[in-house]
Every structure is written in structure tokens, then in C-alpha cells.
Amino acid sequence: MGKVIVVTSGKGGVGKTTSSAALGAALAQNGDKVVVVDFDVGLRNLDLIMGAERRVVYDLVNVIQGEAKLTQALIRDKRVETLYLLPASQTRDKDNLTTEGVEKVIGALRTHFDWVICDSPAGIERGATLAMRHADIAIVVTNPEVSSVRDSDRIIGLLDSKTVKAENGERMEKHLLLTRYDPARAERGDMLKVDDVLEILSIPLLGIIPESMDVLRASNIGSPVTLADERSAPALAYFDAVRRLKGESLPVTIPGEKRGFFGKIFGRKAA
Amino acid sequence: MTAVLTQPRPIRLKGRSYLALTLTPELPFEDWLVRLDDLAGRSAGFFLRRPVVLDVEGLEIDRAQLRDLVGKLGTRNVRIMGIEGARPSMLGSDLPPAMSGGKATGDIEEPIAAPVKEPPAPAAVESVAEMPAAPLPTTGAPASLVVTQPVRSGQSLFSEGDITIIGSVASGAEVIAGGSIHIYGTLRGRAMAGTLGNAAARIFCRKLEAEMVAIDGFYKTAEDLESTLRGKPVQFWLEGETFTAGSLT
């Protein structure tokens, strides 16, 4: 049985789709079988980021409504053969996502894949709550900035109340992925500090992804950043995040900080 | 057009519990209504102007049946102020609001014991108004609530007693207590203590970043709070009608 991960944030534009694609690709590059599911019905983007926009025939809504089989809707990546995409519908309404339909699709994907990554839409409406509903693990994507942090806090509250796990009295495993971290702005004090974000959200840190042109460049060529340039700073940060996700205990480095100067190891834990 | 606030006095918001009668209908409603009519027949005006809550917990009924029952009670001069134990789907804007968290105060006696002493019409209003003014149940202090997790943005906690939080209260979260509030973490959201009319209630927090704090209806927003207290361990209390804050260090 595979693990279901929801990549969520509450706020839009913080990097959910970029992170879903990058983490999915990084897991697949390690040989795991991965499917990334776009839940943003009506505003899909994941197909673009993964460079599959011209290959979409059927989508999630088609599968839920019984108009297509799951295997017909899944798109296999051309670069990594264990990476698949289940696109969202661009034309349908998000009300077409039914609780039972989503449960069936996620249940089926879980048996075929090692990882099912659900890319949540922004907001706390139907699409977002359905994306998180069947998750085993939540990755909360947050920018070091107050509005993003508060929205993430709201989402964590929902993860602890509106998911199948929460309703069964179990605890949802939650990780914080701090994205668009800008060392130069952090230096000037224009951004929330990593420790402040961790103190407010009090969930463990999965990784810090630096703000980088590489991310923009990768999405322009329709490639997850971990595939576009494996040696770029954001790609390395995503690879590290994946190792932590798989249970490795790896110290988190803050981008731009001189490591090893005091022989300092940033083994960070949430409060 | 801009309204100019000439009154510097802020509006006071308070929570309060009242004593209401609870009717627990049974299926089939026809038979139950016959028994109710029988009771009402023996004591005219028993339900008149009384606040009545309908408890439908465990009843297998749908919205139409519920609306029908409320209507039938209405024709009998039983005005339903709230409905307890109904599924949210059963309630709409055309039905009284949902109520929860009620506590039993024992059965209210049927006035059948003194049927002869039926008060004359004008006095009836008086006596009925008096009746619900019975003191609140005094079954010891209300239970306090201890929370061991952070209170997240958008969450709202309520307890009639004290609330203790081992963790932080996020921006956009609120904690409402009849008693005092203790926060062993950072208070970034709202804390309202003594909301059931307890002026002796206090608010304590390890680190103050609050959006709003209130005791017994008196409140202060973040802007009104002294900036020197920000980020410090702080307590709030009422001195007469003065909202007072003091450092805990």
C-alpha cells in the first residue's frame, strides 16, 4: 500500500504545485513509483509544470464521473518512467469532485503506486478539503511571511479535524516545507526568521527551498526543478527534503548561511 | 458617508446562560401532541412566553417533519427558541437556531400541583416572567478545560470554566472562557475571559502578541495595548471597570 501525501498551504502562489512536481519527480528519480494528482479543478497548472499539457486526454473528473478508466487518464512522464500525472479538469466545475469519487480514485492509486501526491488548490473550500481528506502525510508549504504563515496555521487546524485520519482519532503526520526563502532578504530582516515560523506553526521542518531563478526556468521549460537541473540549489533542497520524508535524519541547512564556520549543525526540531 | 463615533464608550459583548424549558418530543408526534395538549389543557398558559428548546436528539425525522412539528407547536402558542440535537442539514434559516452544550437542571414541575390558583390574566405575565429567573444550577464550579495542543488559526475554544492551554494561540484563533484563561505559550489571537459575567477572571500568557483581550465585556485591541508589554509574559485583570495589564516578570 502506498502513502498518500497532500501538498497544501491555504494561501495561493506559495509553491504548492512546484513542490508537488519537484518532490514527486525526486521520489521517482530514486526509483519509487509515484503519481502526482492535480486537485485544482478549473485552474490546473501541474500539467504545465510537468510538461505534459499536450498529452492530457482524460482527467480526474472524467475518472470520477465514470467517463474514463483510471489507466486512460494517467500520463506517464517521458523522462522518468516511474513518474505519473493525473491531471485536473480545466473546463469542469469543482463540484464534480465527489467525496465518494475521490475516495475511490485515491484508494485505487494507493494500491498501484508507492506515493500518491495530491496537489491541493489554494483556499479551504471543497477542492482543498477533498485533496487532504484521504492523506496519510501532509506537507504544508509556507513562505516566510505573515499571511502565508497564518493561512498555513489554519490549514493545520483543518488537517487535524477534517481528514479521515483525524475523524478516526489518529494523528496526521505533518511536515513544514519553507519555500521561496530569500537569503538576501533574510539578511536585511525583511522576512520572518525560520525559527519564528517554526515556533508559530510548531510542526517539524522538512526542508527550506531557496528562492531561485532555477525554479522559474524549470517551469518555463515544463520540467520539475529536480529534473531540469539536478545540481541547482532548489533541486538539492528538494532531494534532501525527500530523504527526510523517507525517514532519514538529515540536518536542515538554511540557504545562504555559512555552514561549518563554527562547526555548527542545524538539527532543527519544532517546538 | 463616514459615521463619527462620538461615544468613546465601547460596546460590551457578553455571553450569558439562561434557564429554558426543554421539550423532548417522541414519535409518533400525533400521540405526543395529544399528551402535550392534555398538559396544556390542565394548565393554561404554561408555555406562554416561556423560552422553550426542542430536543430532537436521536429522533429519526427529516427537515419537513421538524418544520411541521415546530409549526404545530406554534399554533399551540409554544414558541421554540432553539433546537438541540438536530443534524445541521435539518436546520435552515426558517427554523430556530441550533443549541448545544445545555446542562440539565432537573425537571420543571408541571403547575398541575396548584391548578386552582390560576393567576388572573394580567398577573400571569408577571409570574411567567419570574419563573425562568430561577438561579443557575450550582453543581460546583464549572469544569475547566485543559488543551495540550496549539490552538490554530480559525479555531474557537469555549468553556464555562477556566481554560488552560499548553501551547500557543494562533493569530485568528479565539479562546472564550467563563473563568480565567492561562496560556503557556504565545497569545497571538483573541482571549476573552469572564464572559459569563465574572469580573474576577484573569488572562495570563507567557508571551503577549494578542489581537484582542477581553474580561467580562471590557476589551482591548492590539493597538490599545501598551507596546512595552509586547512579547512579555503578561496578565490582565479588571480593577473596578478599568482594564489593567501587568508584566508577570
XYZ file of C-alpha atoms in Angstrom:
520
model
C 0.000 0.000 0.000
C 1.385 3.371 -0.983
C 1.448 6.519 1.089
C -0.853 9.408 0.260
C 0.670 12.864 0.665
C -1.221 16.125 0.421
C 0.749 19.235 -0.515
C -1.259 22.120 0.870
C -0.897 25.697 2.147
C -4.135 27.648 2.291
C -2.574 30.612 0.545
C -2.031 30.683 -3.200
C 1.242 31.254 -5.003
C 3.495 29.889 -2.285
C 4.786 26.973 -4.345
C 2.444 24.020 -3.841
C 2.438 22.928 -7.466
C 6.163 23.493 -7.919
C 6.822 21.480 -4.764
C 4.391 18.695 -5.714
C 6.139 18.268 -9.055
C 9.642 18.530 -7.610
C 9.027 16.137 -4.717
C 7.169 13.708 -6.984
C 9.979 13.734 -9.522
C 12.651 13.417 -6.814
C 10.903 10.378 -5.314
C 10.556 8.826 -8.793
C 14.206 9.544 -9.587
C 15.038 7.324 -6.618
C 13.104 4.534 -8.313
C 9.816 4.778 -6.390
C 6.570 4.600 -8.307
C 4.879 7.978 -7.972
C 1.688 9.626 -9.160
C 1.044 13.339 -8.753
C -2.660 14.242 -8.701
C -3.828 17.743 -9.565
C -6.855 18.709 -7.440
C -7.096 22.255 -8.761
C -10.146 21.675 -10.967
C -10.697 24.676 -13.195
C -7.245 26.189 -12.634
C -4.920 23.318 -13.348
C -1.210 24.034 -13.652
C 0.546 20.832 -12.738
C 0.396 19.593 -16.343
C 2.345 22.687 -17.434
C 4.953 22.395 -14.685
C 5.449 18.739 -15.576
C 5.472 19.430 -19.302
C 2.516 17.211 -20.085
C -0.047 19.807 -21.151
C -0.232 18.499 -24.721
C -0.800 14.943 -23.644
C -3.900 15.416 -21.472
C -6.844 13.449 -22.843
C -8.846 12.420 -19.795
C -8.686 13.916 -16.326
C -9.624 13.353 -12.678
C -13.220 14.496 -13.183
C -13.659 12.117 -16.135
C -12.490 9.245 -13.944
C -14.740 10.233 -11.037
C -17.754 10.539 -13.340
C -17.019 7.168 -14.923
C -16.297 8.586 -18.357
C -12.777 7.198 -18.432
C -10.773 4.481 -16.744
C -8.022 5.466 -14.349
C -5.370 3.941 -16.629
C -6.612 6.074 -19.522
C -6.258 9.286 -17.546
C -2.785 8.628 -16.101
C 0.040 10.271 -18.051
C 3.489 8.726 -17.805
C 6.401 11.146 -17.671
C 8.740 10.981 -20.679
C 11.894 11.491 -18.606
C 11.319 9.353 -15.516
C 9.341 6.240 -16.250
C 8.076 5.670 -12.700
C 6.510 9.155 -12.567
C 2.857 9.646 -13.476
C 0.464 12.572 -13.570
C -3.288 12.555 -13.051
C -4.387 15.933 -14.386
C -7.317 18.029 -13.184
C -10.071 19.168 -15.483
C -9.763 22.708 -16.768
C -13.308 23.025 -18.062
C -15.412 21.310 -15.433
C -16.682 22.713 -12.199
C -15.026 21.629 -8.962
C -18.433 20.487 -7.650
C -17.895 17.455 -9.856
C -15.412 16.202 -7.281
C -17.491 13.983 -5.024
C -16.323 12.597 -1.709
C -17.052 9.015 -2.782
C -15.443 9.525 -6.194
C -12.234 10.922 -4.719
C -12.121 8.131 -2.150
C -12.388 5.516 -4.890
C -9.692 7.092 -7.071
C -7.252 7.572 -4.166
C -7.932 4.027 -2.979
C -7.127 2.647 -6.438
C -3.977 4.773 -6.830
C -2.773 3.694 -3.388
C -2.657 0.052 -4.475
C -0.659 0.795 -7.651
C 1.829 3.406 -6.501
C 4.369 3.852 -3.692
C 3.474 7.528 -3.346
C 0.296 9.387 -4.232
C 0.960 13.129 -4.104
C -2.155 15.306 -4.041
C -1.509 18.856 -5.200
C -4.139 20.874 -3.330
C -5.722 24.047 -4.678
C -5.396 27.212 -2.597
C -8.165 28.068 -0.159
C -10.115 25.947 2.275
C -13.034 25.066 0.021
C -14.136 21.776 -1.434
C -11.105 21.104 -3.648
C -8.678 21.694 -0.800
C -10.611 19.656 1.779
C -11.032 16.756 -0.644
C -7.337 16.811 -1.527
C -6.384 16.452 2.160
C -9.227 14.101 3.123
C -7.514 10.747 2.497
C -3.922 11.784 3.143
C -1.528 9.899 5.438
C 1.040 12.689 5.418
C 0.616 16.420 4.928
C 3.290 18.724 3.573
C 2.425 22.291 4.486
C 4.078 24.707 2.071
C 4.756 28.091 3.643
C 6.609 31.256 2.672
C 8.480 33.099 5.430
C 5.849 35.831 5.514
C 2.979 36.516 7.967
C -0.069 35.952 5.772
C 1.283 32.668 4.463
C 2.123 31.503 7.981
C -1.332 32.297 9.309
C -3.043 30.527 6.389
C -0.824 27.511 6.986
C -1.819 27.514 10.630
C -5.472 27.474 9.575
C -4.780 24.550 7.242
C -3.030 22.617 10.033
C -6.188 23.068 12.116
C -8.234 21.585 9.275
C -5.765 18.716 8.820
C -6.342 17.886 12.477
C -10.135 17.951 12.181
C -11.452 17.403 8.651
C -9.435 14.410 7.442
C -10.258 10.713 7.624
C -7.268 10.235 9.917
C -8.453 12.936 12.304
C -12.012 11.621 12.288
C -10.677 8.185 13.258
C -8.837 9.782 16.155
C -5.411 9.244 14.583
C -2.750 11.890 14.191
C -1.905 13.184 10.768
C 1.832 13.310 10.115
C 2.607 16.912 9.188
C 5.734 18.489 7.744
C 6.632 22.078 7.034
C 8.255 22.950 3.726
C 9.507 26.514 3.781
C 9.689 27.773 0.220
C 10.846 30.924 -1.585
C 13.347 31.580 1.160
C 15.487 34.533 0.135
C 18.843 34.717 1.944
C 19.397 38.333 0.904
C 16.037 39.471 2.279
C 16.531 37.378 5.395
C 19.849 39.173 5.904
C 18.055 42.530 5.772
C 15.400 41.293 8.170
C 12.599 41.654 5.567
C 11.415 38.120 6.134
C 10.205 36.062 9.035
C 13.007 34.063 10.553
C 12.964 30.297 10.206
C 12.761 29.890 13.964
C 9.781 32.257 14.188
C 7.874 30.288 11.563
C 8.682 27.030 13.342
C 7.622 28.488 16.676
C 4.277 29.654 15.299
C 3.414 26.515 13.348
C 5.109 24.002 15.658
C 5.385 21.161 13.176
C 8.680 19.537 12.084
C 10.658 21.103 9.270
C 11.027 19.043 6.091
C 13.221 21.488 4.246
C 13.953 25.037 3.177
C 13.786 25.766 -0.541
C 15.645 28.917 -1.595
C 14.018 31.491 -3.868
C 15.745 30.890 -7.173
C 15.611 31.667 -10.863
C 16.133 27.964 -11.418
C 12.544 27.318 -10.297
C 11.170 29.805 -12.830
C 13.417 28.492 -15.566
C 12.335 24.920 -14.859
C 8.634 25.718 -15.016
C 9.129 27.644 -18.258
C 10.560 24.565 -19.916
C 7.891 22.363 -18.327
C 10.141 20.363 -16.076
C 10.133 19.738 -12.324
C 13.125 21.591 -10.910
C 14.709 18.351 -9.706
C 14.764 17.120 -13.321
C 15.694 20.379 -15.014
C 18.940 20.873 -13.144
C 19.830 18.267 -10.564
C 22.692 20.359 -9.204
C 20.750 23.597 -8.676
C 20.208 24.826 -5.126
C 16.414 24.288 -5.089
C 16.799 20.806 -6.601
C 19.310 19.832 -3.919
C 16.953 21.166 -1.241
C 14.086 19.085 -2.651
C 16.274 15.967 -2.801
C 17.170 16.490 0.858
C 13.503 17.003 1.735
C 12.663 13.676 0.096
C 15.355 11.898 2.110
C 13.871 13.350 5.310
C 10.390 12.349 4.166
C 11.635 8.787 3.844
C 12.793 8.878 7.439
C 16.444 9.874 7.142
C 17.600 12.246 9.834
C 19.419 14.970 7.969
C 20.257 18.395 9.380
C 18.418 21.253 7.669
C 20.651 23.948 6.263
C 19.438 27.493 5.892
C 20.311 28.716 2.389
C 22.968 31.414 2.358
C 24.282 30.619 5.816
C 27.914 29.681 6.027
C 27.887 26.136 7.210
C 30.703 24.648 9.157
C 32.067 28.032 10.180
C 31.575 27.195 13.827
C 31.136 23.563 13.008
C 27.508 24.288 13.630
C 24.928 21.693 12.772
C 21.428 22.883 12.346
C 19.486 19.977 13.681
C 16.155 21.657 13.863
C 13.129 20.444 15.647
C 9.741 22.015 16.075
C 8.863 23.345 19.499
C -20.510 58.886 4.415
C -18.458 58.306 7.460
C -20.095 57.809 10.805
C -18.353 59.732 13.524
C -18.029 57.951 16.797
C -18.914 60.479 19.425
C -19.245 57.898 22.178
C -15.861 56.745 23.363
C -17.505 54.011 25.406
C -17.038 50.671 23.677
C -19.870 48.216 23.201
C -19.788 45.385 25.705
C -20.235 41.882 24.439
C -21.141 39.207 26.929
C -22.161 35.593 26.939
C -24.862 34.548 29.369
C -26.708 31.357 30.183
C -30.429 31.292 30.721
C -32.811 28.750 32.009
C -35.081 27.416 29.284
C -37.614 24.634 29.207
C -36.675 21.685 27.077
C -39.344 19.707 25.287
C -38.368 16.199 24.189
C -40.889 15.093 21.575
C -41.428 11.424 20.904
C -42.529 9.608 17.801
C -45.252 9.425 16.638
C -45.694 13.155 17.028
C -49.507 12.941 16.795
C -49.730 10.949 20.036
C -47.141 13.125 21.724
C -49.011 16.288 20.756
C -52.205 14.832 22.228
C -50.393 14.368 25.532
C -48.971 17.887 25.278
C -52.440 19.274 24.623
C -53.644 17.393 27.654
C -50.938 19.004 29.799
C -51.584 22.457 28.356
C -55.323 21.989 28.853
C -54.846 21.380 32.540
C -52.584 24.384 32.980
C -53.479 27.136 30.591
C -50.635 29.343 29.505
C -47.919 27.048 30.844
C -45.780 27.549 27.760
C -46.925 31.075 27.061
C -43.924 33.390 26.603
C -41.591 30.798 28.026
C -38.322 30.175 26.231
C -38.609 26.599 25.007
C -35.890 24.482 23.431
C -36.832 21.476 21.359
C -34.587 18.451 21.925
C -34.750 16.127 18.924
C -31.646 14.097 19.739
C -31.927 10.550 18.422
C -35.191 11.122 16.560
C -35.281 9.731 13.009
C -37.030 12.652 11.364
C -36.348 14.848 8.371
C -36.458 18.586 7.878
C -40.092 18.659 6.727
C -41.238 16.747 9.797
C -39.259 19.047 12.063
C -40.656 22.145 10.419
C -44.147 20.668 10.683
C -43.665 19.967 14.395
C -42.379 23.490 15.087
C -45.374 24.853 13.193
C -47.826 22.701 15.143
C -46.258 23.812 18.417
C -46.534 27.403 17.222
C -50.292 27.064 16.784
C -50.388 25.901 20.424
C -48.558 29.069 21.499
C -45.352 27.152 22.223
C -42.602 29.268 20.710
C -39.409 27.356 20.050
C -36.290 29.476 20.592
C -33.771 26.814 19.640
C -33.350 23.226 18.571
C -30.963 20.818 20.204
C -29.584 17.581 18.819
C -30.613 18.163 15.201
C -28.320 17.372 12.296
C -27.132 20.597 10.604
C -28.871 19.508 7.389
C -32.205 19.567 9.192
C -31.919 23.216 10.152
C -32.389 26.145 7.868
C -32.981 29.848 8.104
C -36.691 29.151 8.528
C -36.098 27.151 11.701
C -34.828 28.261 15.117
C -31.048 28.090 15.561
C -29.211 25.033 16.831
C -28.323 24.985 20.504
C -25.783 22.823 22.224
C -23.900 22.465 25.459
C -27.021 22.663 27.612
C -26.954 21.215 31.099
C -29.873 19.560 32.887
C -31.266 21.394 35.874
C -33.846 18.794 36.793
C -37.426 18.549 35.669
C -39.536 21.643 35.899
C -42.663 20.836 37.807
C -45.921 20.876 35.998
C -48.056 23.573 37.514
C -50.717 20.912 37.971
C -49.985 20.877 41.700
C -51.827 24.136 42.145
C -54.417 24.223 39.385
C -56.848 26.182 41.464
C -54.504 29.085 41.971
C -54.663 30.107 38.336
C -53.470 33.679 38.387
C -55.649 36.314 36.750
C -54.683 37.380 33.257
C -52.529 40.465 33.950
C -50.601 38.783 36.742
C -49.947 35.766 34.555
C -47.363 37.626 32.559
C -45.575 38.590 35.730
C -45.434 35.106 37.178
C -44.317 33.551 33.934
C -41.546 36.065 33.631
C -40.451 35.275 37.127
C -40.271 31.560 36.628
C -37.221 31.261 34.377
C -35.343 33.578 36.677
C -34.562 30.619 38.900
C -30.881 30.636 39.804
C -28.476 28.781 37.595
C -27.633 25.297 38.766
C -24.918 25.403 41.340
C -23.461 21.946 40.949
C -19.996 23.077 41.989
C -17.598 25.077 39.816
C -17.943 24.600 36.046
C -15.477 22.130 34.591
C -12.246 23.630 33.376
C -10.688 22.788 30.052
C -7.050 21.828 29.505
C -5.726 21.862 25.936
C -2.327 20.329 25.210
C -2.104 21.331 21.565
C -1.641 24.702 19.902
C -4.907 26.468 19.089
C -4.756 27.013 15.337
C -5.974 29.981 13.327
C -9.720 29.752 12.744
C -10.331 27.549 15.773
C -12.527 28.669 18.626
C -12.469 27.230 22.138
C -15.184 27.734 24.706
C -15.554 26.623 28.292
C -17.770 27.887 31.064
C -14.906 27.384 33.486
C -11.194 28.117 33.181
C -9.198 27.285 30.089
C -5.558 26.239 30.268
C -3.602 25.947 27.040
C -0.218 24.276 26.937
C 0.856 25.738 23.620
C 0.219 28.886 21.645
C -2.961 30.547 20.437
C -2.529 31.476 16.791
C -3.421 34.709 15.088
C -7.060 34.379 14.051
C -7.899 31.858 16.783
C -10.083 32.651 19.778
C -10.398 31.342 23.305
C -13.560 32.170 25.246
C -13.907 31.221 28.900
C -16.424 31.836 31.633
C -13.486 31.834 34.031
C -9.810 32.666 33.619
C -7.535 31.838 30.693
C -3.988 30.527 31.143
C -1.764 30.264 28.093
C 1.620 28.575 28.455
C 2.773 29.814 25.091
C 2.306 32.852 22.904
C -1.091 34.518 22.703
C -1.404 35.805 19.143
C -5.155 35.535 18.708
C -8.032 36.612 20.941
C -8.687 35.706 24.534
C -11.967 36.533 26.246
C -12.235 35.656 29.922
C -15.106 36.018 32.391
C -17.614 36.116 29.554
C -20.422 34.795 31.757
C -20.183 37.873 33.913
C -17.142 37.053 36.028
C -15.247 40.271 36.660
C -12.692 38.433 38.795
C -11.470 36.389 35.829
C -7.953 36.957 34.546
C -5.917 36.247 31.447
C -2.356 35.005 31.695
C 0.050 34.358 28.852
C 3.718 33.571 28.601
C 4.219 35.846 25.623
C 1.857 38.610 24.538
C 1.234 39.175 20.832
C -2.556 39.287 21.154
C -5.031 40.687 18.662
C -7.606 41.293 21.383
C -8.110 40.549 25.065
C -11.355 40.939 26.991
C -12.597 40.353 30.515
C -16.284 40.445 31.373
C -17.081 42.505 28.306
C -14.292 45.073 28.681
C -11.756 44.692 25.952
C -8.546 45.999 24.458
C -7.323 45.504 20.927
C -3.680 45.151 19.933
C -3.494 48.891 19.224
C -4.658 49.807 22.720
C -2.185 47.538 24.449
C 0.950 49.108 25.805
C 3.760 48.350 23.413
C 6.142 47.729 26.303
C 4.192 44.591 27.181
C 4.529 43.094 23.729
C 6.495 39.857 23.701
C 6.473 39.702 27.511
C 4.732 37.412 29.974
C 1.620 39.370 30.896
C -1.550 39.107 32.943
C -4.783 41.055 32.575
C -7.430 41.743 35.171
C -10.218 44.179 35.951
C -9.829 46.780 38.630
C -13.353 48.057 39.017
C -14.135 48.988 35.444
C -10.530 49.556 34.468
C -8.876 47.024 32.240
C -5.434 46.501 33.735
C -2.366 44.785 32.350
C 0.790 43.908 34.186
C 4.042 42.189 33.410
C 4.500 38.818 35.073
C 8.226 39.194 35.448
